[in-house]
Coordinates of C-alpha atoms in Angstrom, one line a residue:
X1 CA -13.8 45.1 44.7
X2 CA -15.1 47.4 41.9
X3 CA -12.4 45.8 39.7
X4 CA -14.0 42.3 39.9
X5 CA -16.9 43.0 37.5
X6 CA -14.4 44.6 35.1
X7 CA -12.2 41.5 35.2
X8 CA -15.1 39.1 34.8
X9 CA -16.4 41.0 31.8
X10 CA -13.0 40.9 30.2
X11 CA -12.7 37.2 30.7
X12 CA -16.1 36.6 29.2
X13 CA -15.3 38.7 26.2
X14 CA -12.2 36.5 25.7
X15 CA -14.2 33.4 25.8
X16 CA -16.7 34.7 23.4
X17 CA -14.1 35.8 20.8
X18 CA -13.6 33.5 17.9
X19 CA -10.4 31.5 17.9
X20 CA -7.6 33.1 16.0
X21 CA -7.0 31.9 12.5
X22 CA -4.1 29.6 11.8
X23 CA -1.0 30.8 9.9
X24 CA -2.1 28.9 6.8
X25 CA -5.9 29.4 6.8
X26 CA -6.1 32.4 4.5
X27 CA -3.8 30.9 2.0
X28 CA -5.6 27.5 2.2
X29 CA -8.9 29.2 1.5
X30 CA -7.5 31.0 -1.5
X31 CA -6.2 27.6 -2.7
X32 CA -9.6 25.9 -2.3
X33 CA -11.4 28.7 -4.1
X34 CA -8.9 29.2 -6.8
X35 CA -7.7 25.7 -7.6
X36 CA -9.9 23.0 -6.1
X37 CA -13.3 24.6 -6.7
X38 CA -12.8 25.3 -10.4
X39 CA -11.3 21.8 -11.0
X40 CA -14.3 20.3 -9.2
X41 CA -16.7 22.3 -11.3
X42 CA -14.9 21.2 -14.5
X43 CA -15.3 17.5 -13.3
X44 CA -19.0 18.0 -12.9
X45 CA -19.4 18.4 -9.3
X46 CA -22.5 20.7 -8.6
X47 CA -21.6 24.1 -7.3
X48 CA -23.9 23.5 -4.2
X49 CA -21.9 20.4 -3.3
X50 CA -18.6 22.4 -3.6
X51 CA -19.8 25.2 -1.6
X52 CA -21.2 23.0 1.2
X53 CA -18.1 20.8 1.5
X54 CA -15.5 23.3 1.3
X55 CA -17.2 25.9 3.6
X56 CA -15.2 26.7 6.7
X57 CA -12.5 24.1 5.9
X58 CA -9.1 24.7 7.5
X59 CA -5.9 22.7 6.9
X60 CA -5.0 19.9 9.1
X61 CA -1.6 20.8 10.0
X62 CA -1.2 17.7 12.3
X63 CA -0.7 15.4 9.4
X64 CA 2.8 14.0 8.9
X65 CA 5.0 14.8 5.9
X66 CA 3.8 18.4 5.3
X67 CA 5.9 21.2 3.9
X68 CA 5.4 24.9 3.3
X69 CA 2.2 25.7 1.5
X70 CA 1.8 27.4 -1.7
X71 CA 1.5 26.3 -5.4
X72 CA 4.2 23.8 -6.5
X73 CA 6.7 24.5 -3.7
X74 CA 9.3 21.9 -2.9
X75 CA 8.0 19.0 -0.8
X76 CA 9.6 18.4 2.6
X77 CA 12.8 16.3 2.5
X78 CA 12.6 12.7 3.2
X79 CA 13.4 11.8 6.8
X80 CA 16.6 9.9 6.2
X81 CA 17.0 9.2 9.9
X82 CA 14.3 6.6 9.9
X83 CA 15.8 3.2 10.2
X84 CA 15.1 0.7 7.4
X85 CA 13.4 -2.3 8.7
X86 CA 14.8 -5.7 7.8
X87 CA 12.2 -7.7 5.7
X88 CA 12.1 -10.5 8.2
X89 CA 10.5 -8.2 10.7
X90 CA 7.3 -8.2 8.8
X91 CA 6.8 -12.0 9.0
X92 CA 6.6 -12.8 12.7
X93 CA 4.4 -15.8 13.3
X94 CA 2.7 -14.0 16.2
X95 CA 1.0 -11.5 13.9
X96 CA 0.0 -14.1 11.4
X97 CA -1.6 -16.5 13.9
X98 CA -4.2 -13.9 15.0
X99 CA -4.9 -12.9 11.4
X100 CA -5.3 -16.5 10.3
X101 CA -7.7 -17.4 13.0
X102 CA -9.9 -14.3 12.4
X103 CA -9.6 -14.8 8.6
X104 CA -10.8 -18.4 8.8
X105 CA -13.9 -17.3 10.7
X106 CA -14.6 -14.5 8.2
X107 CA -14.1 -16.9 5.3
X108 CA -16.8 -19.1 6.6
X109 CA -19.1 -16.2 7.4
X110 CA -18.7 -14.7 3.9
X111 CA -18.3 -18.0 2.0
X112 CA -21.1 -17.4 -0.4
X113 CA -20.2 -13.8 -1.1
X114 CA -16.5 -14.8 -1.7
X115 CA -17.6 -17.6 -4.0
X116 CA -19.7 -15.1 -6.2
X117 CA -16.8 -12.6 -6.1
X118 CA -14.4 -15.2 -7.4
X119 CA -16.8 -16.3 -10.2
X120 CA -17.2 -12.7 -11.3
X121 CA -13.6 -11.4 -11.0
X122 CA -11.4 -14.5 -10.9
X123 CA -9.6 -13.5 -7.7
X124 CA -9.5 -16.2 -5.0
X125 CA -11.3 -15.4 -1.8
X126 CA -8.2 -16.0 0.3
X127 CA -6.3 -13.3 -1.6
X128 CA -9.2 -10.9 -1.1
X129 CA -9.3 -11.7 2.7
X130 CA -5.6 -11.2 3.0
X131 CA -5.6 -7.7 1.5
X132 CA -8.6 -6.9 3.8
X133 CA -6.5 -8.0 6.7
X134 CA -3.5 -6.0 5.8
X135 CA -5.3 -2.8 5.0
X136 CA -7.7 -2.5 7.8
X137 CA -7.5 -5.5 10.1
X138 CA -10.7 -7.0 8.5
X139 CA -12.3 -3.6 9.0
X140 CA -11.4 -3.3 12.7
X141 CA -8.8 -0.7 12.3
X142 CA -9.5 2.9 13.4
X143 CA -9.8 5.1 10.4
X144 CA -10.2 8.6 12.0
X145 CA -9.5 11.3 9.6
X146 CA -11.9 13.6 7.7
X147 CA -10.9 12.4 4.2
X148 CA -11.7 15.5 2.3
X149 CA -9.8 17.8 4.8
X150 CA -6.9 15.4 4.7
X151 CA -6.7 15.2 0.9
X152 CA -7.1 19.0 0.5
X153 CA -4.3 19.6 3.1
X154 CA -2.0 17.3 1.2
X155 CA -2.8 19.1 -2.0
X156 CA -1.9 22.4 -0.5
X157 CA 1.2 21.6 1.7
X158 CA 2.2 18.0 1.3
X159 CA 4.2 16.0 -1.2
X160 CA 2.8 15.2 -4.6
X161 CA 0.5 18.2 -4.5
X162 CA -0.8 17.9 -8.1
X163 CA -1.7 14.3 -7.4
X164 CA -3.6 15.1 -4.2
X165 CA -5.4 18.0 -5.8
X166 CA -6.8 15.5 -8.3
X167 CA -7.7 13.1 -5.3
X168 CA -9.4 16.0 -3.6
X169 CA -11.7 16.6 -6.6
X170 CA -12.4 12.9 -6.8
X171 CA -13.5 12.9 -3.1
X172 CA -15.9 15.7 -4.0
X173 CA -17.3 13.5 -6.9
X174 CA -17.9 10.7 -4.4
X175 CA -19.8 13.1 -2.1
X176 CA -21.8 14.4 -5.0
X177 CA -22.7 10.9 -6.1
X178 CA -24.2 10.3 -2.6
X179 CA -22.4 7.1 -1.8
X180 CA -21.4 8.4 1.6
X181 CA -22.0 11.5 3.8
X182 CA -19.2 13.8 4.5
X183 CA -19.1 12.9 8.3
X184 CA -18.8 9.2 7.5
X185 CA -16.2 9.6 4.6
X186 CA -13.2 8.7 6.8
X187 CA -9.6 8.1 5.7
X188 CA -6.2 7.4 7.0
X189 CA -3.7 10.2 7.5
X190 CA -2.6 9.5 3.9
X191 CA -6.1 10.0 2.6
X192 CA -6.9 6.4 1.8
X193 CA -10.6 5.5 2.2
X194 CA -12.4 3.0 4.2
X195 CA -11.7 -0.7 4.8
X196 CA -9.8 -1.4 1.5
X197 CA -7.9 1.9 1.8
X198 CA -8.7 3.2 -1.7
X199 CA -7.7 6.5 -2.8
X200 CA -10.7 8.5 -4.1
X201 CA -9.8 8.0 -7.8
X202 CA -9.6 4.2 -7.1
X203 CA -13.0 4.3 -5.4
X204 CA -14.5 6.0 -8.5
X205 CA -12.9 3.4 -10.9
X206 CA -13.2 0.1 -8.8
X207 CA -15.6 0.4 -5.9
X208 CA -18.5 -2.0 -6.3
X209 CA -22.1 -2.1 -4.9
X210 CA -22.1 -5.8 -4.3
X211 CA -24.8 -5.9 -1.6
X212 CA -27.3 -4.3 -3.9
X213 CA -28.3 -1.3 -1.7
X214 CA -27.5 1.2 -4.5
X215 CA -24.4 2.6 -2.7
X216 CA -20.7 1.7 -3.1
X217 CA -20.0 1.6 0.7
X218 CA -16.4 0.5 1.4
X219 CA -16.7 1.9 5.0
X220 CA -19.5 -0.3 6.4
X221 CA -20.4 -3.1 3.9
X222 CA -18.2 -6.2 3.9
X223 CA -19.6 -7.4 0.5
X224 CA -18.8 -4.0 -1.1
X225 CA -15.4 -4.0 0.4
X226 CA -14.5 -7.5 -0.6
X227 CA -15.8 -7.2 -4.1
X228 CA -14.1 -3.8 -4.6
X229 CA -10.8 -5.3 -3.7
X230 CA -11.3 -8.1 -6.2
X231 CA -12.5 -5.7 -8.9
X232 CA -9.3 -3.6 -8.4
X233 CA -7.0 -6.7 -8.8
X234 CA -9.0 -7.9 -11.8
X235 CA -8.6 -4.5 -13.5
X236 CA -4.8 -4.5 -12.9
X237 CA -4.7 -7.9 -14.7
X238 CA -5.1 -10.8 -12.2
X239 CA -4.6 -14.0 -14.1
X240 CA -7.3 -16.4 -13.1
X241 CA -6.1 -19.8 -12.1
X242 CA -2.6 -18.8 -11.2
X243 CA -1.2 -18.4 -7.7
X244 CA 1.0 -15.5 -6.5
X245 CA 4.2 -17.5 -6.2
X246 CA 6.1 -20.3 -4.6
X247 CA 8.9 -20.5 -2.0
X248 CA 11.9 -22.0 -3.8
X249 CA 15.5 -23.0 -3.2
X250 CA 17.9 -21.1 -5.5
X251 CA 21.3 -22.6 -6.0
X252 CA 24.4 -20.5 -5.9
X253 CA 24.8 -21.1 -9.7
X254 CA 21.8 -18.8 -10.2
X255 CA 22.8 -15.3 -9.4
X256 CA 20.6 -13.2 -7.3
X257 CA 21.1 -10.4 -9.9
X258 CA 18.5 -12.1 -12.0
X259 CA 15.7 -11.0 -9.7
X260 CA 12.8 -8.8 -11.0
X261 CA 9.7 -8.7 -13.2
X262 CA 11.8 -7.8 -16.2
X263 CA 13.9 -10.9 -16.0
X264 CA 11.4 -13.7 -16.0
X265 CA 11.4 -16.9 -17.9
X266 CA 9.2 -20.0 -18.0
X267 CA 9.3 -21.8 -14.6
X268 CA 10.5 -24.9 -16.6
X269 CA 13.6 -22.9 -17.4
X270 CA 14.2 -22.1 -13.8
X271 CA 13.9 -25.7 -12.8
X272 CA 16.3 -26.7 -15.6
X273 CA 18.9 -24.4 -13.8
X274 CA 18.4 -26.2 -10.5
X275 CA 15.8 -24.0 -8.8
X276 CA 13.4 -26.2 -7.0
X277 CA 10.3 -25.7 -4.8
X278 CA 10.8 -26.1 -1.0
X279 CA 10.1 -29.4 0.6
X280 CA 10.8 -31.1 -2.7
X281 CA 7.2 -30.4 -3.9
X282 CA 6.8 -30.0 -7.6
X283 CA 5.5 -26.8 -9.1
X284 CA 1.9 -27.3 -10.2
X285 CA 1.8 -28.7 -13.8
X286 CA -0.2 -25.9 -15.1
X287 CA 2.3 -23.3 -13.9
X288 CA 5.5 -25.0 -15.3
X289 CA 5.2 -23.5 -18.8
X290 CA 4.1 -20.1 -17.4
X291 CA 6.4 -17.1 -16.8
X292 CA 8.1 -17.1 -13.3
X293 CA 10.2 -14.4 -11.7
X294 CA 13.0 -14.6 -9.2
X295 CA 12.1 -12.8 -5.9
X296 CA 14.6 -12.5 -3.1
X297 CA 13.5 -9.6 -0.8
X298 CA 16.5 -10.0 1.5
X299 CA 19.0 -11.1 -1.2
X300 CA 20.8 -14.3 -0.1
X301 CA 19.9 -13.7 3.6
X302 CA 16.3 -14.8 3.5
X303 CA 13.8 -16.9 1.7
X304 CA 13.6 -16.9 -2.0
X305 CA 10.6 -17.3 -4.4
X306 CA 9.5 -17.9 -7.9
X307 CA 6.8 -15.3 -8.3
X308 CA 4.0 -15.2 -11.0
X309 CA 2.5 -12.3 -12.8
X310 CA 0.0 -12.1 -10.1
X311 CA 2.6 -11.1 -7.5
X312 CA 3.1 -8.0 -9.4
X313 CA -0.7 -7.4 -9.6
X314 CA -0.6 -7.5 -5.8
X315 CA 2.2 -4.8 -6.0
X316 CA -0.3 -2.6 -7.9
X317 CA -2.1 -2.3 -4.5
X318 CA 1.1 -1.3 -2.8
X319 CA 4.6 -1.1 -4.5
X320 CA 6.4 -2.7 -1.6
X321 CA 7.7 -6.2 -2.3
X322 CA 7.2 -7.0 1.4
X323 CA 3.6 -5.9 1.2
X324 CA 2.8 -8.2 -1.7
X325 CA 4.7 -11.0 -0.1
X326 CA 2.8 -10.5 3.2
X327 CA -0.5 -10.7 1.4
X328 CA 0.5 -13.8 -0.5
X329 CA 2.0 -15.5 2.5
X330 CA -1.1 -14.8 4.7
X331 CA -3.4 -16.1 1.9
X332 CA -1.4 -19.4 2.0
X333 CA -1.6 -19.6 5.8
X334 CA -5.4 -19.7 5.8
X335 CA -5.0 -23.2 4.5
X336 CA -1.9 -24.3 6.3
X337 CA -0.7 -22.0 9.1
X338 CA 3.0 -22.5 8.8
X339 CA 5.8 -20.0 8.1
X340 CA 8.5 -20.0 5.4
X341 CA 10.7 -23.0 5.3
X342 CA 13.9 -20.8 4.8
X343 CA 15.0 -18.5 7.6
X344 CA 15.4 -14.8 7.6
X345 CA 19.1 -14.5 8.7
X346 CA 20.4 -11.5 10.5
X347 CA 21.3 -8.7 8.0
X348 CA 22.8 -5.3 8.2
X349 CA 20.4 -2.3 8.3
X350 CA 21.2 1.3 7.4
X351 CA 19.4 4.6 8.0
X352 CA 17.4 5.5 4.9
X353 CA 19.9 8.3 4.3
X354 CA 22.8 5.9 4.3
X355 CA 21.0 3.7 1.8
X356 CA 20.4 6.6 -0.5
X357 CA 24.1 7.4 -0.4
X358 CA 24.8 3.9 -1.5
X359 CA 22.3 4.2 -4.3
X360 CA 23.8 7.4 -5.5
X361 CA 27.2 5.7 -5.7
X362 CA 25.8 2.8 -7.6
X363 CA 24.1 5.2 -10.0
X364 CA 27.4 6.9 -10.5
X365 CA 28.8 3.6 -11.6
X366 CA 26.1 3.2 -14.2
X367 CA 23.6 1.0 -12.2
X368 CA 19.9 1.4 -12.4
X369 CA 18.7 1.3 -8.7
X370 CA 15.2 2.4 -9.5
X371 CA 15.7 5.9 -8.0
X372 CA 17.8 6.9 -5.1
X373 CA 15.0 6.9 -2.5
X374 CA 16.7 5.1 0.4
X375 CA 14.5 2.0 -0.1
X376 CA 16.0 -1.3 -1.1
X377 CA 13.8 -2.5 -3.9
X378 CA 14.6 -5.3 -6.5
X379 CA 16.7 -2.9 -8.7
X380 CA 18.9 -1.8 -5.8
X381 CA 19.2 -5.3 -4.6
X382 CA 20.5 -6.7 -8.0
X383 CA 22.7 -3.7 -8.5
X384 CA 24.4 -4.4 -5.1
X385 CA 24.8 -8.0 -6.4
X386 CA 26.3 -6.8 -9.7
X387 CA 28.7 -4.6 -8.0
X388 CA 29.7 -7.4 -5.7
X389 CA 30.4 -9.7 -8.6
X390 CA 32.4 -7.1 -10.4
X391 CA 34.5 -6.8 -7.3
X392 CA 35.1 -10.6 -7.4
X393 CA 32.9 -11.3 -4.4
X394 CA 30.0 -13.7 -4.1
X395 CA 26.8 -11.8 -4.8
X396 CA 24.5 -11.4 -1.8
X397 CA 22.4 -8.7 -3.3
X398 CA 22.3 -7.0 0.0
X399 CA 24.3 -4.4 2.0
X400 CA 27.8 -5.3 3.1

């Protein structure tokens, strides 16, 4: 019985003891003090803000894609086991129907704001709404992470460490400017902020106080969010008065190897070669003399498009062809909620590692695949087509 008080005292002492430090905490602290804090001071962040925001910070080791910490160590290898998704999987009618209905409601609610945004930045409201939908479900998506901690962790032990170190400093600048409190500055697990999912440097460059309250609040203000998206696209060169692109029928005489933003020609030249808009609709007269670019995200196994310069402005938001096409297609469906005319046909998929092997083989033969990253971008697609043509086969610009 006399042992009971001793056992109780021991248990209480364990409860009162501080939690043991994680294996990376000391190194992370040295990184914050030796790298982030000096860079932030050089960027003009007050010492008091740096001390307050970095105090007690530990790395968030639950984030995906982390490697071993320390300086400029090698990033973790790409997970080449992840299956590549066929492009058609991104364009199910079921997901568009819900986004269209909600978007139409929000277009009416914010009609005056969207009109003023288009007048100022030249970007149509439907495009702005579509990006808002894709990035955060019109602001409904859960954005749970502590942005500063997430960015600092990626700068210490993630991929692109120098890049994320600069973004960490930018996040400290945002806090120093007083636009948001630390507890409210939430991000995705990748460090993207708020409803438009801006990285901190993009916030500093493009975020707008459109509701006039003195703060650029992309977490809680719909006007600030919408105007910031438009300001971003305007800065990247959105051409006022042009659309993003048009679904088109591309005859076999026009090789799919001609895809890409570096192989454009006037839309009139495409039509002279037999390319026509779907449903026998003409291209708008003001577009015909303008540059157009062949876009075939699934090669010959899916819909084809004549894209405009604005499609590649959308890609400045996210480099994926499928992302930009999703945004443009959703923007179109706010008016007429119908899918593509041409079908996405069944296509072969490969693991990301298998695609990378194919890319390396193409590079060895002198093809420019845009980097052997396991992703099938336009340079990989047209390289596949060129290899098929060289072998005497019809070019599909897709995996065999």
